[in-house]
Short mmCIF file of C-alpha atoms in Angstrom, two decimals:
data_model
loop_
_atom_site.label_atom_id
_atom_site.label_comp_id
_atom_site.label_asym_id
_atom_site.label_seq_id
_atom_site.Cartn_x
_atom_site.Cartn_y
_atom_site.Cartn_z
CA UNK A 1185 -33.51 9.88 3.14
CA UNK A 1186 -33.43 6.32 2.95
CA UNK A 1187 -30.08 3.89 3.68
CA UNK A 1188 -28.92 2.58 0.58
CA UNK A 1189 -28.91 -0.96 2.15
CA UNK A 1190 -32.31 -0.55 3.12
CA UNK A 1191 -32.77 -0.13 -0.66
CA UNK A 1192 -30.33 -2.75 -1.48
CA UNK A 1193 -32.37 -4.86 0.42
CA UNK A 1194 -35.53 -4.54 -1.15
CA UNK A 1195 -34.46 -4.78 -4.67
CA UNK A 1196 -32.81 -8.00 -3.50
CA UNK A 1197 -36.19 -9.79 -2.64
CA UNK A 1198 -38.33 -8.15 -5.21
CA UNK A 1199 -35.92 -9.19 -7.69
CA UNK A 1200 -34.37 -12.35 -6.41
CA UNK A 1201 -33.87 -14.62 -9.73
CA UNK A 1202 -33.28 -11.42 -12.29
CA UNK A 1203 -29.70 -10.95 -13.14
CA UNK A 1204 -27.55 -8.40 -10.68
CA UNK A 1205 -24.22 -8.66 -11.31
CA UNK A 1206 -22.53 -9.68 -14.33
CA UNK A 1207 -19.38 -10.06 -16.24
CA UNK A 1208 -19.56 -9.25 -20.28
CA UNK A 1209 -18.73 -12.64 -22.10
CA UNK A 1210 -18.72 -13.92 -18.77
CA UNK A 1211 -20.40 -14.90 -15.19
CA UNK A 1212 -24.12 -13.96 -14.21
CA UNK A 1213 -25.20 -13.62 -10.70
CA UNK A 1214 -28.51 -13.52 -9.91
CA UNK A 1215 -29.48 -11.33 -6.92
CA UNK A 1216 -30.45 -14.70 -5.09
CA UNK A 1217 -26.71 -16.08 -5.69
CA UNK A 1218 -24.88 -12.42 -4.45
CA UNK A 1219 -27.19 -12.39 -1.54
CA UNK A 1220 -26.24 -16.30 -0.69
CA UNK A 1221 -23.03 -15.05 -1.12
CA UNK A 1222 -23.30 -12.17 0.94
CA UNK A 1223 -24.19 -14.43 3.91
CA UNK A 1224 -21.25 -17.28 3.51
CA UNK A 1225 -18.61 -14.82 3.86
CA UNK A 1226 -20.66 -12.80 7.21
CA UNK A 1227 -20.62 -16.23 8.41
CA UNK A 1228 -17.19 -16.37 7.77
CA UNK A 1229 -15.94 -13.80 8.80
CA UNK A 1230 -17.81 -14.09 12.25
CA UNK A 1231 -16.50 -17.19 12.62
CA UNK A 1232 -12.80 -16.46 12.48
CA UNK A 1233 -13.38 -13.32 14.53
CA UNK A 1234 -13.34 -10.37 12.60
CA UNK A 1235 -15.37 -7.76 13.98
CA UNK A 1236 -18.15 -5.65 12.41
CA UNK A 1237 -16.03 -2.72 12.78
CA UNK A 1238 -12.75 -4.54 10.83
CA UNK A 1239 -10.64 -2.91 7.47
CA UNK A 1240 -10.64 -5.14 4.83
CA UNK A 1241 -9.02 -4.57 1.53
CA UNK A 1242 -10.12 -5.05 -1.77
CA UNK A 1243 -7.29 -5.07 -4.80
CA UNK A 1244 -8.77 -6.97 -7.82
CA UNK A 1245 -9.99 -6.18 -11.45
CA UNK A 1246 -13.38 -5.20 -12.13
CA UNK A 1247 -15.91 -7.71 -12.47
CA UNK A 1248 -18.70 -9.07 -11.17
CA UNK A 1249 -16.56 -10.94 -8.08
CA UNK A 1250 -15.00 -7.37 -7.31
CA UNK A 1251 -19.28 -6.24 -6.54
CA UNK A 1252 -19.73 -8.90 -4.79
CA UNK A 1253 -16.76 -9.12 -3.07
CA UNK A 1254 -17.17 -5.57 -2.12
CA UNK A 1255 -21.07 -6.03 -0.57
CA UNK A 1256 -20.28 -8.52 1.13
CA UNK A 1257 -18.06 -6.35 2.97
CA UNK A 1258 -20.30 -3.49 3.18
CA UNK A 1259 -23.49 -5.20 4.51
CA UNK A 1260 -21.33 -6.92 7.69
CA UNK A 1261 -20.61 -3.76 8.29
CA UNK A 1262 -17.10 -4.33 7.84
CA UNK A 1263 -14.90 -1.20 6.12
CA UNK A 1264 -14.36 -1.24 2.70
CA UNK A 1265 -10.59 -0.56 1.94
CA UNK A 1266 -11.19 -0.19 -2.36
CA UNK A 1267 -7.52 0.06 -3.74
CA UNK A 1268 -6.77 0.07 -7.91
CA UNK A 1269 -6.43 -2.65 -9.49
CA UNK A 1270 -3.13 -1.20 -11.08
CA UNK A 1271 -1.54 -0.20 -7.99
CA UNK A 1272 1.80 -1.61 -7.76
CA UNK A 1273 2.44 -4.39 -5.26
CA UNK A 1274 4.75 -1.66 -3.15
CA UNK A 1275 1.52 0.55 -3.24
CA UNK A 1276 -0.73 -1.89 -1.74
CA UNK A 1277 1.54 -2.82 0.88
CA UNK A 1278 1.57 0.60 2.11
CA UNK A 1279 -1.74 0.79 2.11
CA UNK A 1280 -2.80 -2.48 3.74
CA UNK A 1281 -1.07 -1.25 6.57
CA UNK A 1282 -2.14 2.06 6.25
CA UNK A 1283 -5.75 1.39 6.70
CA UNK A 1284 -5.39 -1.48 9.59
CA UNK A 1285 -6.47 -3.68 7.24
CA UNK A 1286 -6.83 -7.54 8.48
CA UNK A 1287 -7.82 -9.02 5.77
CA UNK A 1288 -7.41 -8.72 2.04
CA UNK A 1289 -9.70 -10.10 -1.34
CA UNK A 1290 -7.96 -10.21 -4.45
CA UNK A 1291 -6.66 -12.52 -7.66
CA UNK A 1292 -4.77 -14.89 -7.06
CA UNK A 1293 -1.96 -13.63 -10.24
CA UNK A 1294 -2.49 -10.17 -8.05
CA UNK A 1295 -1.59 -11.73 -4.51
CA UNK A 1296 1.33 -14.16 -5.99
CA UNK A 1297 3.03 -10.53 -6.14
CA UNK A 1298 2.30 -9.54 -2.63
CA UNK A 1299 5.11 -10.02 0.19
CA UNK A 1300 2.96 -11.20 3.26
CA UNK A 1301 5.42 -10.50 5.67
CA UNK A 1302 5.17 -7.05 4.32
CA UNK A 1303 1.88 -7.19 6.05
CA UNK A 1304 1.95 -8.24 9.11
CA UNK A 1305 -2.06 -7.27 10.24
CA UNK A 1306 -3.31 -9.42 7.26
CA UNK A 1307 -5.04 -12.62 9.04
CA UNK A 1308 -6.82 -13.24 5.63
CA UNK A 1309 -6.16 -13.35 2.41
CA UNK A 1310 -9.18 -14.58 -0.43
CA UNK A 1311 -9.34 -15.55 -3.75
CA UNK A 1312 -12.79 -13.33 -5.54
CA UNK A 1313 -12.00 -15.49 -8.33
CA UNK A 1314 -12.10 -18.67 -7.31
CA UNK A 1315 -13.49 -18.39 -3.56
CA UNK A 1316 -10.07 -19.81 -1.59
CA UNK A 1317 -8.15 -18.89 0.94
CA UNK A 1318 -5.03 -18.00 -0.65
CA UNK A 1319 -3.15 -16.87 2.84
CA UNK A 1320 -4.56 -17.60 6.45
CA UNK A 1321 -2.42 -16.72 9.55
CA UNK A 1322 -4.45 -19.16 11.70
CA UNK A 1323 -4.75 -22.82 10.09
CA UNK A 1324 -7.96 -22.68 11.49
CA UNK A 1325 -9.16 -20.20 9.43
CA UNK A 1326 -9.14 -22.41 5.76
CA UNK A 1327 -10.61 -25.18 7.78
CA UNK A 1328 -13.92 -22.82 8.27
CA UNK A 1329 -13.69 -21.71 4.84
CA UNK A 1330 -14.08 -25.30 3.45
CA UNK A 1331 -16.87 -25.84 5.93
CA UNK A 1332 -19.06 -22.95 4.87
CA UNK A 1333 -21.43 -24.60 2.64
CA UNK A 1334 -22.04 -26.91 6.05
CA UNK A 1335 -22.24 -24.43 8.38
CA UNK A 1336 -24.34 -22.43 5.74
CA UNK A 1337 -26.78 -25.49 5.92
CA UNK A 1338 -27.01 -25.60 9.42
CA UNK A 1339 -27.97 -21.97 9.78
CA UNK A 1340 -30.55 -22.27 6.82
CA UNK A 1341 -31.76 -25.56 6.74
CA UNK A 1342 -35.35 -24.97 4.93
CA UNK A 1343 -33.00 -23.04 2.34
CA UNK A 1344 -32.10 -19.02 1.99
CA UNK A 1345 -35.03 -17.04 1.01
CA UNK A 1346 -35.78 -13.48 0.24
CA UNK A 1347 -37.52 -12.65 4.12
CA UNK A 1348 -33.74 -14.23 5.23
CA UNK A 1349 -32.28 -11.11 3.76
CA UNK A 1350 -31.15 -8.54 6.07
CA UNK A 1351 -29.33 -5.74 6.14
CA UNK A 1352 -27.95 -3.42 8.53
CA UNK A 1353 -29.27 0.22 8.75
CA UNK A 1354 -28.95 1.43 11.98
CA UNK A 1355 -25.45 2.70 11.22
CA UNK A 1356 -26.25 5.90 9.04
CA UNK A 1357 -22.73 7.87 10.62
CA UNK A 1358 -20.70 4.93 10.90
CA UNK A 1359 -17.62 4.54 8.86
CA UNK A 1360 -18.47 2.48 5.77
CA UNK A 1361 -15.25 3.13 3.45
CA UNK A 1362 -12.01 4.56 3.16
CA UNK A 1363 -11.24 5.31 -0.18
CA UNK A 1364 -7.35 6.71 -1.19
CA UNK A 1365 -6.75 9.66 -3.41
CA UNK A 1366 -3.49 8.73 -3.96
CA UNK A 1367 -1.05 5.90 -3.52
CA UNK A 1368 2.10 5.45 -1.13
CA UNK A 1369 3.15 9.27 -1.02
CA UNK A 1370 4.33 10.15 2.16
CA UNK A 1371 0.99 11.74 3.19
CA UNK A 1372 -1.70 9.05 2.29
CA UNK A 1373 -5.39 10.80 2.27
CA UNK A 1374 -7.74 7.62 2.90
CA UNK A 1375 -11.01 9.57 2.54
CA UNK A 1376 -13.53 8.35 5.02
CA UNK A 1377 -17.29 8.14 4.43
CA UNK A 1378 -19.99 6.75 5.75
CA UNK A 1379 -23.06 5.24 4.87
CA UNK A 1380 -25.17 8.40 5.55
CA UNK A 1381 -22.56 9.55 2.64
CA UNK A 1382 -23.53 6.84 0.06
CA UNK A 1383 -27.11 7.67 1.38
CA UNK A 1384 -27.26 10.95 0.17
CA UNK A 1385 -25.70 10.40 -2.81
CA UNK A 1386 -28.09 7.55 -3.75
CA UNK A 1387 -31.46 9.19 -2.79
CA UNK A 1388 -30.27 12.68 -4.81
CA UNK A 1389 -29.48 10.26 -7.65
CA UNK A 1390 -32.82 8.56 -8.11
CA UNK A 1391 -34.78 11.41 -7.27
CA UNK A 1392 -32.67 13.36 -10.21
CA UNK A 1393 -31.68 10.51 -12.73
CA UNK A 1394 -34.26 7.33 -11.88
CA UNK A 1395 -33.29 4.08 -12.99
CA UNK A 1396 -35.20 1.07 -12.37
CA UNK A 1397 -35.04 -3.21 -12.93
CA UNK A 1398 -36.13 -2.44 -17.19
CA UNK A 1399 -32.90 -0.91 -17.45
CA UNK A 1400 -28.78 -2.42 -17.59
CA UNK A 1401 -25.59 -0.57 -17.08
CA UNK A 1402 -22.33 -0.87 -18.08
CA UNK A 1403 -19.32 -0.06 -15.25
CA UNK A 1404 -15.93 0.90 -17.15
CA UNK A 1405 -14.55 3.00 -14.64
CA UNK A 1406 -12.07 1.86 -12.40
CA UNK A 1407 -13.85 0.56 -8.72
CA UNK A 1408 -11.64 1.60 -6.75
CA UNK A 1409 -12.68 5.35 -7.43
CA UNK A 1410 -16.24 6.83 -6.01
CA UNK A 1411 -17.10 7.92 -9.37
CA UNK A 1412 -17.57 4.29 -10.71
CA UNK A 1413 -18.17 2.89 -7.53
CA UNK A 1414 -21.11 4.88 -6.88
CA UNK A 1415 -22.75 6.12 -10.11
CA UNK A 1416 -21.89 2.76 -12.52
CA UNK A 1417 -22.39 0.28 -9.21
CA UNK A 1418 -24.25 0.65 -6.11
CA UNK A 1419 -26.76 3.46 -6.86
CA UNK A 1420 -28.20 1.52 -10.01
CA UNK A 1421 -27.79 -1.62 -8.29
CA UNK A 1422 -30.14 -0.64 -4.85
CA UNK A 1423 -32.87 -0.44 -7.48
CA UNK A 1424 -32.80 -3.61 -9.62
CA UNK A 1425 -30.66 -2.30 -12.72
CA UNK A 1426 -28.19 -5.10 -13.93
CA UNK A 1427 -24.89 -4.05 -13.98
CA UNK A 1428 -22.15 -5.53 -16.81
CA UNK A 1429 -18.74 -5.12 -16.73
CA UNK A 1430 -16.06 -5.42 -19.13
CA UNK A 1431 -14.10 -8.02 -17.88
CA UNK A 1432 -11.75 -7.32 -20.53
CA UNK A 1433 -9.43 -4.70 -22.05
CA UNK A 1434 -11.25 -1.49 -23.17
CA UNK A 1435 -10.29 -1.46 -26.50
CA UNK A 1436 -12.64 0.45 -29.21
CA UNK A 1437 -14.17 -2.96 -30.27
CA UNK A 1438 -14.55 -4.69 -27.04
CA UNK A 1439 -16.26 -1.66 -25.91
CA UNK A 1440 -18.93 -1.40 -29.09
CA UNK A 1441 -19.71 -5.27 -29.05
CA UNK A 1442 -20.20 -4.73 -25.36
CA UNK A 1443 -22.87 -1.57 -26.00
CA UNK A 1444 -24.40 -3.55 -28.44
CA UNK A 1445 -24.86 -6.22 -26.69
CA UNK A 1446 -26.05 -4.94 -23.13
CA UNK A 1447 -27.52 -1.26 -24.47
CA UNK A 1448 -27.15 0.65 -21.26
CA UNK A 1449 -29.59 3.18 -20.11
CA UNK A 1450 -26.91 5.65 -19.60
CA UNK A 1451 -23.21 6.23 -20.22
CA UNK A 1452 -20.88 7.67 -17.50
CA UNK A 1453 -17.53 8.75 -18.95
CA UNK A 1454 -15.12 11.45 -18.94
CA UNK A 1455 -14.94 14.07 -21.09
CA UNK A 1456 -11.73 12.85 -23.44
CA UNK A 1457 -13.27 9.94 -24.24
CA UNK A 1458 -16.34 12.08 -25.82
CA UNK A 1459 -13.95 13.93 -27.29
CA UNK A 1460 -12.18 11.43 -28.96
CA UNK A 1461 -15.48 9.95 -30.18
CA UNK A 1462 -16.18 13.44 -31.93
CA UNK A 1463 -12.86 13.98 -33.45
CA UNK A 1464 -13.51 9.74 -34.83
CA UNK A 1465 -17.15 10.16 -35.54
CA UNK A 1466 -18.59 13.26 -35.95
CA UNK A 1467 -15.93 16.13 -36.94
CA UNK A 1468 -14.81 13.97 -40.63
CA UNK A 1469 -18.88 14.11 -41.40
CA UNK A 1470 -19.73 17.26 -40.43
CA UNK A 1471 -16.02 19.24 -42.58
CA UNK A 1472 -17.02 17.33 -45.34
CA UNK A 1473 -17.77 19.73 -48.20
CA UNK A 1474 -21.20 18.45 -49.79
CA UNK A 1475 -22.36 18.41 -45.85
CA UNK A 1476 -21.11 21.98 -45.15
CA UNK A 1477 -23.37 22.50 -47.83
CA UNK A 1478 -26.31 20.62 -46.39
CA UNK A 1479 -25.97 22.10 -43.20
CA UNK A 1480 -26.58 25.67 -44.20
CA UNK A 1481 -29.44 25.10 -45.16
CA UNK A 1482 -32.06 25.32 -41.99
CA UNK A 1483 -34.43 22.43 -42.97
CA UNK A 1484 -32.05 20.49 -44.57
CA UNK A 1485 -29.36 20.58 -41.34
CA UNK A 1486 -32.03 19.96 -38.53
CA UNK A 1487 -32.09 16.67 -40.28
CA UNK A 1488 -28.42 15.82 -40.68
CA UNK A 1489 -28.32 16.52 -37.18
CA UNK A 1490 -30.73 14.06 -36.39
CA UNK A 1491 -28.88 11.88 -38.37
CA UNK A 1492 -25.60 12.30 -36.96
CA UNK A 1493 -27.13 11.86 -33.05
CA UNK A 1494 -29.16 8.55 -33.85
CA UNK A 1495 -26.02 7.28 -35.56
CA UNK A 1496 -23.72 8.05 -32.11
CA UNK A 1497 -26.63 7.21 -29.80
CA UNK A 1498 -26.88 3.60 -31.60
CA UNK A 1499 -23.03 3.05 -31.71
CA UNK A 1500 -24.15 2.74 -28.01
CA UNK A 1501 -26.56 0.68 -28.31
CA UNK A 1502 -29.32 2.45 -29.31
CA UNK A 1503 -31.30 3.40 -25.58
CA UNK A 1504 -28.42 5.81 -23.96
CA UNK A 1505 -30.72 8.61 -22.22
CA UNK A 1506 -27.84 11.01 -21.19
CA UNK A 1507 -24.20 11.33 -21.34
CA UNK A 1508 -22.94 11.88 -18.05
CA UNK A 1509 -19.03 13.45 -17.98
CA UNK A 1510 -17.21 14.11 -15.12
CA UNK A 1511 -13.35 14.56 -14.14
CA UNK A 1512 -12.76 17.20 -16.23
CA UNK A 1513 -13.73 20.13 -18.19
CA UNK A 1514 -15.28 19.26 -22.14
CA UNK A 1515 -13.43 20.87 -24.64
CA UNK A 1516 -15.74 24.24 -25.82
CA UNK A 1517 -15.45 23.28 -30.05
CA UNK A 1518 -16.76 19.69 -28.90
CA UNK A 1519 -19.39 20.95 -26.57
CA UNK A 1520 -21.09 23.47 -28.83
CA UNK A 1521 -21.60 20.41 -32.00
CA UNK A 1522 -23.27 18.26 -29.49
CA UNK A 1523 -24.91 21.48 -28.62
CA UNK A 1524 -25.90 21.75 -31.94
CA UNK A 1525 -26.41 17.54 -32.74
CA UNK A 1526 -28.84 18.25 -29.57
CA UNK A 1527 -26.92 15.20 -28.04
CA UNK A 1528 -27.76 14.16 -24.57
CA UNK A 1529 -24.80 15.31 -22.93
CA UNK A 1530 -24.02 16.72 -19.37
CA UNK A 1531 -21.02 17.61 -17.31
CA UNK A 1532 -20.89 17.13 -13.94
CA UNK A 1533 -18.56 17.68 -10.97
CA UNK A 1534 -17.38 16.15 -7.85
CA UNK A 1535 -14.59 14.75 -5.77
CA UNK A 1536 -13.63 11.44 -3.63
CA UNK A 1537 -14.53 13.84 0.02
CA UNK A 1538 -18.63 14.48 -1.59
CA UNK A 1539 -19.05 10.66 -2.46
CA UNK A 1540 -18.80 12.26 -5.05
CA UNK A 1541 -21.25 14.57 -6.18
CA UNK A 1542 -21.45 18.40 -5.91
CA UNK A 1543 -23.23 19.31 -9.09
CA UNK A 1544 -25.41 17.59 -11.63
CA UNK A 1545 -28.18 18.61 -14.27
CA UNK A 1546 -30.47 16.64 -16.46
CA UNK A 1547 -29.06 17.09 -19.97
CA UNK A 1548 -32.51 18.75 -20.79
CA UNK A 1549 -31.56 21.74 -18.37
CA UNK A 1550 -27.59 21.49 -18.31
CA UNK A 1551 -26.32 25.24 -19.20
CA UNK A 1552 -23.25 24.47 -21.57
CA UNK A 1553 -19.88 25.54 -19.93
CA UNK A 1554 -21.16 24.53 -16.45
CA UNK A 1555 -20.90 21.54 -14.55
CA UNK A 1556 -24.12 21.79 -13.26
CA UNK A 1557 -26.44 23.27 -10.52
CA UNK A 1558 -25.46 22.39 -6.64
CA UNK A 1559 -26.47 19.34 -5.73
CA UNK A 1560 -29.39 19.56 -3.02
CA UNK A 1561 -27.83 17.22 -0.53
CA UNK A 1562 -25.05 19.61 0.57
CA UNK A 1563 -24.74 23.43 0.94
CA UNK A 1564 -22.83 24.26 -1.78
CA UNK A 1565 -20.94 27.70 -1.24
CA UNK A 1566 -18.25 30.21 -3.28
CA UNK A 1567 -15.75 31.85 -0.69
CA UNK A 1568 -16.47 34.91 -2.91
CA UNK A 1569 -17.79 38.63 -1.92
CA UNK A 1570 -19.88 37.85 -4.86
CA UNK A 1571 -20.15 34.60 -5.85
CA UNK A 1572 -22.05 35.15 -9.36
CA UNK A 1573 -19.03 37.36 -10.71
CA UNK A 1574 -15.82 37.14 -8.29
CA UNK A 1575 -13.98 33.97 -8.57
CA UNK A 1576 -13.37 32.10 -4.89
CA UNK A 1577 -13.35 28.27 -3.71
CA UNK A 1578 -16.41 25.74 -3.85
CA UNK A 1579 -16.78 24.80 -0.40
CA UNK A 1580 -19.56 22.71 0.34
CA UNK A 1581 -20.78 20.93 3.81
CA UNK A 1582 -23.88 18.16 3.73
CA UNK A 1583 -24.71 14.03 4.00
CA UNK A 1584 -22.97 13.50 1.17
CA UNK A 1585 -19.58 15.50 2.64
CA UNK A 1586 -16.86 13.07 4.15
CA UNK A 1587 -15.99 12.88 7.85
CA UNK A 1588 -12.11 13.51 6.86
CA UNK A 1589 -8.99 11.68 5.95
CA UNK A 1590 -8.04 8.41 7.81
CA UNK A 1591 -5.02 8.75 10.64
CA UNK A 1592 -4.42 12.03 9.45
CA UNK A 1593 -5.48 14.92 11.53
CA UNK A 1594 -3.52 17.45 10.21
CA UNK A 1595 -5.17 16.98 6.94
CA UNK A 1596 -8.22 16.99 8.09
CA UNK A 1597 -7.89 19.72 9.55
CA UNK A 1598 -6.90 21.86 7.11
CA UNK A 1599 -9.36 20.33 4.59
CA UNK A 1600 -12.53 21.95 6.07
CA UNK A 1601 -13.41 25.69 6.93
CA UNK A 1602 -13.87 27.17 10.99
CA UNK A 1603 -17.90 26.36 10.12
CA UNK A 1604 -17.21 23.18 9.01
CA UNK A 1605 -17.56 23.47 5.23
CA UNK A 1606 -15.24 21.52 3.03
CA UNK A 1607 -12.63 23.22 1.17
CA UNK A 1608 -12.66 21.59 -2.67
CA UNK A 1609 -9.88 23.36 -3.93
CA UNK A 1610 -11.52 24.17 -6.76
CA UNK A 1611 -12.18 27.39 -8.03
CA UNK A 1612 -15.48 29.19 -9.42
CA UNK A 1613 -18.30 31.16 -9.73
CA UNK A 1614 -22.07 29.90 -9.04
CA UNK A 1615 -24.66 31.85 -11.15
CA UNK A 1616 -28.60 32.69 -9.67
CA UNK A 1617 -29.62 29.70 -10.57
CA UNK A 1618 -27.08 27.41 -8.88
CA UNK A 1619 -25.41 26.12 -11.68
CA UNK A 1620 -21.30 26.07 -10.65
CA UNK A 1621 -18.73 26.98 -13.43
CA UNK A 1622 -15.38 26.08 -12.65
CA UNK A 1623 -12.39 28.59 -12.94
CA UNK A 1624 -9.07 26.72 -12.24
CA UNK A 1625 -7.44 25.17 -8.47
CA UNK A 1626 -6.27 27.78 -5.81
CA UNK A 1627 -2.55 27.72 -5.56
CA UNK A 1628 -2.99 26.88 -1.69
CA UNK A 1629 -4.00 23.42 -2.31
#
């Protein structure tokens, strides 16, 4: 298994001027520009004295800033602190302190909100948008900041190339992120998980869903969450697929301009959103009564069918290889017409603590009803005296498994098994061939 930065790294020099990040309607980056980035703020940040080992927090609205923003955490080495973009200003509070975090990168409409005093660990506060300090608790600090392009020069004065790009690796089981499932309750979880974790995760992904530098993506789930983070982000990014986001409100026409304009490779969703799309685009075609008709008829409805799933693959676009759904479970009426459309549809399952992957199938072998066969990076288990007909909990321990919930022992504790196998929470049964069908939450958790 490789480390995802050692990946990162490579796709950065093989594919230095082709677009990397990207904002629909918006800002390009180049991989060149994030990795030029990348190495102002590690000179930064070394030079006002945060440590390789530091919590910083990231609260700002998806875009192509918020990836590079967040890298340029993750390759110094530094811990990621991800929090929602539409976490209330209370919220983050609570969680800046939570987490120990010194430093924090946001907008600046989202810090104007922020009481700094509220924070007293914060010794940084920056502007993604515009690159500024917006908050420094040493004077000294800004002063560096508007000497970085200088201090950049000094360090690189034949110019940044690709061989200057270097990123850390030797740091598989070190912490790399905590991640919150849940905002300023009195019991915070901030899931921790190393790189080894994202490692995993990205090597079972390639090996099971390749992607490469022909293809684009676009990211509409929130960052903050491993779902996005991982599967729309970092994983396509570590092998030179562009990634788009929305930039702006989701709305039903932002969202087709912006397919038709990027055509991503793949679509990761959840299932009421596919649901809605079937209720909007496929169930008024299909009740009509002269295409009842039509589809009784075997030749006849093999190609309406084939009609129906170009017309929702091109509302995408027009080069969507699978539907990926996760989150939730897809309704069983929906699921058996894109059974019958033969759309390319899968569910999946995971959590925050597997980072975030369990189970997964290529939609060519997904077994409807599932949510896929165990994923081969962890030892995925059914507390069950027989786990192919008697309902128990998915437990699972592996590289992609967290390490356990930040300042919180208790929880930790109680969140994986005497043999060291995470308790999920979720209930189910796992059939011969390892495909996991979910059966409800245990009332213990």
């Amino acid at each position: 298994m490789e480390h995802y930065l050692s990946l990162l790294q490579e796709a950065t020099r093989k594919f230095w001027s082709k677009p990397a990040l990207n904002t629909v309607g918006g800002e390009s980056f180049t991989y060149s520009q994030m990795a030029v980035l990348f190495e102002k703020f590690h000179i930064f940040f070394e030079e006002i004295g945060l440590g390789k080992d530091s919590h910083i927090a990231l609260w700002a609205r998806n875009s192509a800033r918020w990836g590079m923003s967040y890298l340029a955490v993750n390759t110094y080495e530094a811990v990621v602190v991800p929090i929602l973009a539409d976490f209330t200003p209370e919220n983050v509070e609570f969680l800046i302190n939570h987490s120990d975090s010194v430093a924090l990168l946001s907008n600046p409409d989202k810090f104007a909100k922020l009481d700094v005093a509220r924070c007293p660990g914060l010794k940084v506060v920056m502007d993604v948008d515009n690159l500024k300090v917006l908050y420094a608790a040493d004077p000294r600090t800004e002063e560096v900041w508007d000497r970085i392009d200088v201090i950049f020069g000094e360090r690189y004065p034949q110019g940044y190339t690709p061989e200057d790009v270097s990123f850390p690796t030797g740091n598989m089981d070190n912490l790399a992120v905590i991640n919150y499932t849940s905002g300023s309750t009195g019991n915070p979880k901030g899931v921790m998980l190393t790189y080894r974790n994202f490692s995993a995760t990205i090597d079972f992904s390639q090996r099971n869903r390749p992607t490469s530098s022909d293809k684009r993506m676009i990211s509409m789930l929130p960052m903050a969450h491993m779902y996005g983070l991982v599967t729309e982000f970092i994983y396509p990014l570590c092998f030179g697929t562009s990634i788009y986001w929305l930039g702006k409100a989701p709305t039903p026409s932002n969202l087709m301009k912006a397919f038709q304009e990027v055509k991503p490779y793949q679509l990761i969703t959840v299932p009421l959103v596919m649901e809605k799309i079937f209720k909007s685009k496929i169930e008024p075609v299909v009740n009509k009564p002269l295409m009842k008709a039509a589809t009784s008829i075997p030749g006849i409805k093999n190609l309406v069918f084939k009609k129906i799933r170009e017309g929702l693959v091109n509302a995408f676009g027009g080069e969507v290889q699978q539907f990926i759904m996760g989150g939730a479970a897809l309704n069983p009426e929906v699921e058996g017409w894109f059974k019958k459309i033969k759309l390319p549809y899968l569910v999946g399952y995971g959590m925050t603590e597997a980072c975030p992957l369990l189970a997964y199938k290529h939609w060519t072998k997904y077994v409807a009803g599932s949510c896929g066969e165990a994923v081969d990076c962890a030892d995925v288990r059914i507390d069950s005296s027989d786990p192919h007909h008697v309902v128990g909990e998915i437990q699972a321990k592996g590289d992609n498994i967290c390490i356990g919930y930040y300042k919180n022992e208790e929880a930790t504790k109680n969140a994986f098994t005497p043999d060291g196998y995470l308790r999920t929470g979720d209930l189910g049964i796992m059939d011969s061939d390892g495909f996991i069908f979910i059966k409800g939450r245990s009332k213990f958790m």
